Coordinates of C-alpha atoms and ligand atoms in Angstrom, one line a residue:
M208 CA 104.7 102.0 90.4
V209 CA 102.2 104.4 92.1
Q210 CA 99.8 104.2 94.8
I211 CA 96.9 106.4 95.0
A212 CA 95.4 107.5 98.4
P213 CA 91.6 107.3 99.1
S214 CA 91.3 111.1 99.4
V215 CA 93.0 112.0 96.4
R216 CA 89.9 110.7 94.2
T217 CA 87.7 113.0 96.1
A218 CA 89.7 116.3 95.0
W219 CA 92.2 115.8 92.1
G220 CA 89.5 117.2 89.4
E221 CA 88.4 120.2 91.7
N222 CA 91.0 122.4 89.8
L223 CA 90.8 121.1 86.4
G224 CA 87.1 121.7 85.8
L225 CA 86.0 118.2 86.5
S226 CA 82.8 117.4 88.5
P227 CA 83.2 114.9 91.4
E228 CA 81.0 112.5 89.5
F229 CA 83.3 112.5 86.4
A230 CA 86.7 112.7 88.5
T231 CA 86.8 109.3 89.6
A232 CA 89.8 107.2 90.7
K233 CA 89.6 105.2 87.5
R234 CA 89.9 108.3 85.3
L235 CA 93.0 109.2 87.3
V236 CA 94.4 105.7 86.6
S237 CA 94.1 106.6 83.1
A238 CA 95.8 110.1 83.4
L239 CA 98.7 108.4 85.2
R240 CA 99.0 105.6 82.6
K241 CA 99.4 108.3 79.7
M242 CA 101.8 110.0 82.0
G243 CA 103.9 106.7 81.7
F244 CA 103.6 104.8 85.1
N245 CA 103.9 101.2 84.6
Y246 CA 101.8 99.9 87.6
I247 CA 99.0 102.0 89.1
F248 CA 97.8 100.6 92.6
D249 CA 95.5 101.7 95.2
T250 CA 96.3 102.6 98.8
D251 CA 92.8 101.4 99.8
F252 CA 94.6 97.9 99.5
S253 CA 97.1 98.8 102.1
A254 CA 94.6 100.7 104.2
D255 CA 92.9 97.2 104.4
L256 CA 96.1 95.7 105.2
T257 CA 96.8 98.5 108.1
I258 CA 92.9 97.6 109.5
M259 CA 93.9 93.8 109.6
E260 CA 97.1 94.7 111.7
E261 CA 95.8 97.5 113.7
G262 CA 92.4 95.9 114.3
S263 CA 94.3 92.6 115.7
E264 CA 96.7 94.6 117.6
F265 CA 93.7 96.2 119.3
V266 CA 92.1 92.9 120.0
E267 CA 95.3 91.4 121.4
K268 CA 95.6 94.4 123.8
L269 CA 92.0 93.8 124.9
K270 CA 92.9 90.2 125.5
N271 CA 96.3 90.7 127.4
A272 CA 94.1 93.4 129.7
G273 CA 91.8 90.6 130.4
L274 CA 89.0 92.9 128.9
I275 CA 87.7 90.3 126.6
P276 CA 88.0 86.5 126.6
G277 CA 91.3 85.0 125.1
K278 CA 94.8 84.1 125.9
T279 CA 96.6 86.5 128.1
K280 CA 100.3 87.6 128.3
E281 CA 100.4 85.3 131.6
D282 CA 98.7 82.3 129.7
V283 CA 101.6 82.3 127.2
G284 CA 104.2 82.7 130.0
D285 CA 104.9 86.4 129.5
G286 CA 104.0 87.4 133.2
N287 CA 106.6 90.2 133.2
S288 CA 105.5 92.1 130.3
E289 CA 104.3 95.9 131.0
P290 CA 100.7 96.2 131.3
E291 CA 98.9 97.2 128.2
K292 CA 98.5 100.9 127.7
F293 CA 94.9 102.3 126.8
P294 CA 93.7 104.1 125.0
M295 CA 95.5 102.6 121.9
F296 CA 95.9 105.6 119.5
T297 CA 95.9 105.3 115.7
S298 CA 99.1 105.9 114.1
C299 CA 98.4 106.3 110.5
C300 CA 98.8 110.1 110.1
P301 CA 102.5 111.1 110.3
G302 CA 101.2 114.8 111.4
W303 CA 99.8 113.3 114.6
V304 CA 102.7 111.1 115.4
R305 CA 105.1 113.8 115.1
F306 CA 103.0 115.9 117.2
V307 CA 102.7 113.2 120.0
K308 CA 106.5 112.7 119.7
S309 CA 107.5 116.3 120.0
R310 CA 104.7 117.8 122.4
Y311 CA 103.3 114.9 124.2
P312 CA 106.2 112.0 124.4
E313 CA 104.7 110.3 127.5
F314 CA 101.9 108.9 125.1
V315 CA 104.3 107.5 122.4
G316 CA 103.8 104.1 124.0
N317 CA 100.1 104.4 123.2
L318 CA 100.4 104.7 119.7
S319 CA 99.6 101.5 117.6
T320 CA 102.8 100.1 115.9
A321 CA 101.1 99.5 112.6
K322 CA 102.5 101.5 109.9
S323 CA 100.5 103.7 107.9
P324 CA 98.8 102.5 104.6
Q325 CA 101.5 104.4 102.5
A326 CA 104.1 102.9 104.5
M327 CA 102.8 99.7 104.4
F328 CA 102.0 99.6 100.7
G329 CA 105.8 100.4 100.1
A330 CA 106.9 97.6 102.2
I331 CA 104.6 95.2 100.6
A332 CA 105.5 96.5 97.1
K333 CA 109.1 95.9 97.5
S334 CA 108.8 92.6 99.1
Y335 CA 105.4 90.2 98.3
Y336 CA 104.8 92.2 94.8
A337 CA 108.5 92.1 93.8
D338 CA 108.3 88.3 94.7
L339 CA 105.3 87.5 92.6
M340 CA 106.7 89.5 89.7
G341 CA 110.2 87.9 90.1
V342 CA 111.9 91.2 90.3
D343 CA 114.7 92.7 92.3
P344 CA 113.1 95.0 94.6
N345 CA 115.6 97.5 94.0
R346 CA 114.6 98.1 90.7
I347 CA 111.1 99.0 91.6
F348 CA 110.7 102.9 92.3
C349 CA 107.6 103.5 94.4
I350 CA 105.6 106.9 94.2
S351 CA 102.9 107.8 96.4
I352 CA 100.2 110.4 95.6
M353 CA 99.0 111.7 98.7
P354 CA 96.5 114.4 100.1
C355 CA 99.5 115.2 102.5
L356 CA 102.8 117.0 103.1
A357 CA 103.5 115.1 106.3
K358 CA 103.8 111.7 104.1
K359 CA 106.8 113.3 102.4
H360 CA 108.3 113.5 105.8
E361 CA 106.9 110.0 106.9
C362 CA 109.0 108.3 103.9
D363 CA 112.2 109.7 105.2
I364 CA 111.7 108.4 108.8
P365 CA 114.9 106.5 109.0
N366 CA 113.4 103.1 110.6
I367 CA 110.0 103.1 108.4
N368 CA 111.7 100.8 105.9
G369 CA 111.1 97.0 105.9
A370 CA 111.7 95.6 102.6
D371 CA 115.5 95.8 102.6
A372 CA 115.5 97.4 99.1
G373 CA 116.3 101.3 100.1
K374 CA 113.4 103.3 100.7
D375 CA 110.0 101.5 100.9
V376 CA 108.5 104.7 99.3
D377 CA 110.8 106.6 97.2
V378 CA 108.9 109.8 96.5
V379 CA 105.6 111.5 97.5
L380 CA 103.7 113.8 95.3
T381 CA 100.7 115.7 96.5
T382 CA 97.4 115.8 94.9
R383 CA 98.2 119.4 93.9
E384 CA 101.6 118.1 92.4
V385 CA 99.9 115.6 90.3
V386 CA 97.3 118.0 89.0
R387 CA 100.0 120.2 87.8
M388 CA 101.7 117.3 86.2
I389 CA 98.5 116.6 84.2
R390 CA 98.7 120.0 82.9
A391 CA 102.2 119.8 81.9
E392 CA 101.7 116.7 80.1
N393 CA 99.0 118.2 78.1
I394 CA 96.4 115.7 79.0
I395 CA 92.9 116.7 78.4
P396 CA 91.1 115.9 81.8
S397 CA 87.6 116.0 80.2
A398 CA 88.7 113.5 77.6
L399 CA 89.8 110.8 79.9
K400 CA 88.1 107.4 80.0
E401 CA 87.9 105.3 82.9
E402 CA 90.8 102.6 83.2
E403 CA 91.2 99.7 86.2
F404 CA 93.9 99.7 88.6
D405 CA 96.4 96.9 88.3
V406 CA 95.9 93.9 90.5
P407 CA 96.4 92.4 93.2
L408 CA 97.3 95.7 95.0
G409 CA 94.8 97.8 93.3
V410 CA 91.8 95.9 95.1
G411 CA 90.3 97.9 98.0
S412 CA 87.4 97.5 100.3
G413 CA 84.8 100.2 101.4
A414 CA 86.6 100.1 104.8
G415 CA 89.9 101.2 103.2
E416 CA 88.1 104.1 101.3
I417 CA 86.7 105.8 104.3
F418 CA 90.2 106.0 105.6
G419 CA 90.6 109.3 104.3
A420 CA 87.6 110.9 106.4
T421 CA 87.7 111.6 110.0
G422 CA 86.4 108.8 111.8
G423 CA 87.0 106.3 108.9
V424 CA 89.9 104.6 110.5
M425 CA 88.3 103.9 113.5
E426 CA 84.8 102.7 111.8
A427 CA 87.0 100.4 109.5
A428 CA 89.1 99.2 112.5
L429 CA 85.8 98.4 114.6
R430 CA 84.3 96.4 111.7
S431 CA 87.2 94.0 111.4
A432 CA 87.8 94.0 115.4
Y433 CA 84.0 92.9 115.8
F434 CA 84.8 90.0 113.1
L435 CA 88.0 89.0 114.9
V436 CA 86.3 88.7 118.3
T437 CA 82.9 87.2 117.5
G438 CA 83.5 85.6 114.2
T439 CA 80.8 87.1 112.5
N440 CA 80.3 90.6 110.6
P441 CA 78.6 93.2 112.1
D442 CA 76.2 95.5 110.2
P443 CA 78.8 97.6 108.1
D444 CA 77.1 100.8 109.4
A445 CA 76.9 99.9 112.9
F446 CA 79.6 102.3 113.8
K447 CA 78.4 105.2 111.9
D448 CA 78.3 107.4 115.2
V449 CA 81.9 108.2 114.7
R450 CA 81.3 110.0 111.1
G451 CA 81.0 113.8 110.8
I452 CA 83.7 116.6 111.0
K453 CA 82.9 117.7 114.6
G454 CA 86.3 118.2 116.2
W455 CA 86.1 115.8 119.0
K456 CA 83.5 112.8 118.9
E457 CA 82.9 110.1 121.5
A458 CA 80.8 106.9 121.1
T459 CA 80.5 103.6 123.1
F460 CA 79.9 100.5 121.3
E461 CA 79.8 96.8 122.4
I462 CA 81.5 93.8 121.1
A463 CA 80.7 90.5 122.5
G464 CA 79.0 92.3 125.4
V465 CA 82.1 94.3 126.3
P466 CA 81.6 98.1 126.2
L467 CA 84.3 100.0 124.3
H468 CA 84.8 103.7 124.7
V469 CA 86.1 105.4 121.6
A470 CA 87.0 108.7 120.7
V471 CA 88.0 110.6 117.3
A472 CA 89.5 113.7 116.9
N473 CA 90.6 115.8 113.9
G474 CA 92.6 119.0 113.8
L475 CA 95.7 119.1 116.3
S476 CA 93.9 121.7 118.6
N477 CA 91.2 119.4 119.3
A478 CA 93.9 116.6 119.6
R479 CA 95.6 118.6 122.3
D480 CA 92.3 119.2 124.4
L481 CA 91.6 115.4 124.2
L482 CA 95.3 114.7 125.4
E483 CA 95.2 117.3 128.1
A484 CA 91.9 115.8 129.2
L485 CA 93.5 112.4 129.3
K486 CA 96.2 113.4 131.4
K487 CA 94.2 115.0 133.9
G488 CA 91.8 111.9 134.0
E489 CA 88.8 113.9 132.9
V490 CA 88.1 111.1 130.1
K491 CA 88.9 107.5 129.6
Y492 CA 88.8 105.5 126.5
D493 CA 90.0 102.3 124.8
F494 CA 90.6 103.2 121.4
V495 CA 91.4 106.9 119.9
E496 CA 91.6 108.0 116.4
V497 CA 93.5 111.3 115.6
M498 CA 93.9 113.1 112.2
A499 CA 95.9 116.2 112.2
C500 CA 94.0 117.9 109.4
P501 CA 90.4 119.2 110.0
G502 CA 88.4 116.9 108.5
G503 CA 90.9 114.2 108.1
C504 CA 92.9 113.6 105.0
V505 CA 90.2 115.0 102.8
G506 CA 91.1 118.2 104.1
G507 CA 94.9 117.3 103.8
G508 CA 97.6 120.0 103.2
G509 CA 98.3 118.6 99.8
Q510 CA 94.8 118.7 98.6
P511 CA 93.7 121.5 96.1
I512 CA 93.0 125.0 97.9
H513 CA 90.2 127.0 97.4
D514 CA 90.3 130.5 99.4
R515 CA 88.0 130.6 102.3
T516 CA 86.4 127.3 101.3
E517 CA 86.6 124.2 103.2
M518 CA 85.8 121.0 101.3
A519 CA 86.3 118.2 103.6
K520 CA 82.7 117.7 104.5
E521 CA 81.7 117.5 100.8
R522 CA 84.9 115.3 99.9
G523 CA 84.3 112.8 102.8
Q524 CA 80.7 112.3 101.9
I525 CA 82.1 111.0 98.4
L526 CA 84.1 108.4 100.3
Y527 CA 81.2 107.4 102.4
D528 CA 79.0 107.2 99.2
L529 CA 82.1 104.9 97.5
D530 CA 82.0 102.6 100.7
R531 CA 78.3 102.2 100.4
N532 CA 78.7 101.2 96.7
N533 CA 81.4 98.8 97.2
P534 CA 80.6 95.2 97.2
I535 CA 83.1 94.6 99.8
R536 CA 82.6 96.5 103.1
F537 CA 85.1 94.8 105.3
S538 CA 88.8 94.6 105.2
H539 CA 89.2 91.1 106.0
E540 CA 86.9 90.2 102.9
N541 CA 89.2 91.8 100.6
P542 CA 90.3 89.0 98.3
S543 CA 93.8 90.4 97.6
I544 CA 94.1 90.9 101.4
I545 CA 93.2 87.4 101.8
K546 CA 95.6 86.0 99.4
C547 CA 98.5 88.1 100.6
Y548 CA 98.2 86.6 104.1
E549 CA 97.7 83.1 102.8
N550 CA 100.7 83.2 100.5
Y551 CA 103.0 85.6 102.3
L552 CA 102.3 87.1 105.5
Q553 CA 100.6 84.1 107.0
R554 CA 98.7 86.0 109.3
P555 CA 98.2 89.3 111.2
L556 CA 101.1 90.0 113.6
S557 CA 103.2 87.3 112.3
H558 CA 106.8 87.6 112.6
R559 CA 106.9 88.8 108.7
A560 CA 103.9 91.1 109.3
H561 CA 105.9 92.8 112.2
Q562 CA 109.0 93.0 110.2
L563 CA 107.4 94.4 107.2
L564 CA 104.2 96.4 108.7
H565 CA 105.1 97.6 112.2
T566 CA 107.4 100.1 113.4
D567 CA 108.9 101.4 116.4
H568 CA 107.9 105.0 117.3
N569 CA 110.7 105.1 119.7
G570 CA 113.2 104.1 117.4
W571 CA 114.0 107.4 115.7
S572 CA 113.9 111.2 116.8
L573 CA 113.4 114.5 115.3
Q574 CA 117.1 115.2 115.2
D575 CA 117.5 111.9 113.1
L576 CA 115.8 113.6 110.3
K577 CA 117.8 115.4 107.7
Y578 CA 115.8 118.3 108.0
G579 CA 115.1 117.9 111.7
A580 CA 117.8 120.6 112.9
E581 CA 115.7 123.3 111.2
L582 CA 112.4 122.4 113.0
R583 CA 114.2 122.6 116.6
T584 CA 113.2 126.2 117.2
D585 CA 113.4 125.6 120.9
E586 CA 117.1 124.7 120.6
K587 CA 117.8 127.5 118.1
S588 CA 116.3 130.2 120.5
S589 CA 118.5 128.8 123.4
L590 CA 121.3 129.0 121.3
T591 CA 120.6 132.6 120.4
D592 CA 120.0 133.8 124.0
K593 CA 123.3 132.3 124.9
H594 CA 125.1 134.7 122.5
Ligands
LIG201 FE1 98.4 113.8 106.3 FE2 96.5 115.5 107.2 FE3 96.0 113.0 106.5 FE4 97.7 113.5 108.6 S1 95.2 113.9 108.4 S2 97.9 111.8 107.1 S3 98.8 115.0 108.0 S4 96.6 114.5 105.2

C-alpha cells in the first residue's frame, strides 16, 4: 500500500509538463494504480490523526499548567510530575527533530510526542487497517510518497515503530523518484483520468491538506484545539494570520478568553534564531511550529527542482485552495477519523493511541542509526586531531 503526502499533489506534475490544475492527487492515484499498487491512501488522513493527538496533547498541557480550566495533574493525584514545558514544539518534521536533538538537546522535552503523519499512517495501516482487512500485518508492505529526504531517515528511527510488524513504514519515495517511476513505466501523464483514493485511510480534511505549507500544522491544530476547549467550531479561517512564507511569524489568538502566543518558523536558520531568542528570554510562546525546509514541505528536498526558482509559495497556495474547497475543514470532523477512534483507538491520548501514535524523542540517539556514524563529523575531526 502507498500513502501520498499533502505536498506531493502540489508538485508531481511540474516536470511532466502538466499544469497544477491537471496534476491533481486523483490523477496521481491513477498513475499509481497503473504501476500496480494495491491500496492507495492519503497522508491527509493521518495528518488529521496527528492533529487529534497533538491538539489534545497541547490542550492537556494547558490544563495541567492551569492556563485553561480542567483537571490538573494535582487533581488526578499526580502532584509529583514535572511542570509542563512551554512552548510545545511541533514534531512532524524529522529534519527539525533531528536539528533539536543534535544542536539544542535542552529543548527535546518541549517536542510534542505525537508522531508525524507519515509515521502515524504506517502504525495505523499495520494495526487498525490490518484488523479491518483481516490480514496479517506482516504481509503489508507500506510505502510513502513524500516531498522529503528526512522522511527516509524517520522510518529508520529505532523506536518509531508501534504496530509490532517490522517497520511501520517500509520504504519512502520522494516526489522526484515517483516522477522517474512514472516515466519508467511509460505512463502517459496527459492521458491520466482522475481516480478515487481507497477508503477509509484515503479521506482527509482541509486541515490535513494544509500540513504541507508553513503555518499549516499550527492552523490545523488550533482549529481542533479550539473545538476541544470550547465544544464549538471556530471560523475555519480564524487562525490564518500564521499563513505566508515569512521565515518567523508570531500571532496571538484567544481560546475561551485565554490568550495563546504562537510562533511559526520555516528554514533551520530561522529556527536557530527562534531557539536562541527563547534561550535568552527575549520571546515567550505557548506553541511553536517549525518546518526545516523554506516554505514548509511544499519546498521540501524531495520535490522537483527548478534551478534558481523557489516554488514553495505557489505550491502552498494550491493547498490553501484545496482546504477552502474541501467540505471538511476540521480534523475532528473527518468521518474516517471519527470511526477510527470509535472502533479502535477509543479517544485521543488513550493507551492504544499512545502505543501506536506517540514516540519518545529521548529513546534514540544519532549513533543508533545505521548511518549515524557518518554524520558525527565532530567525533571524526577529534579523532583526526589525535592522530
Ligand atoms: Fe521534510 Fe522539509 Fe517537510 Fe521537514 S519541512 S518534513 S524536512 S519536507
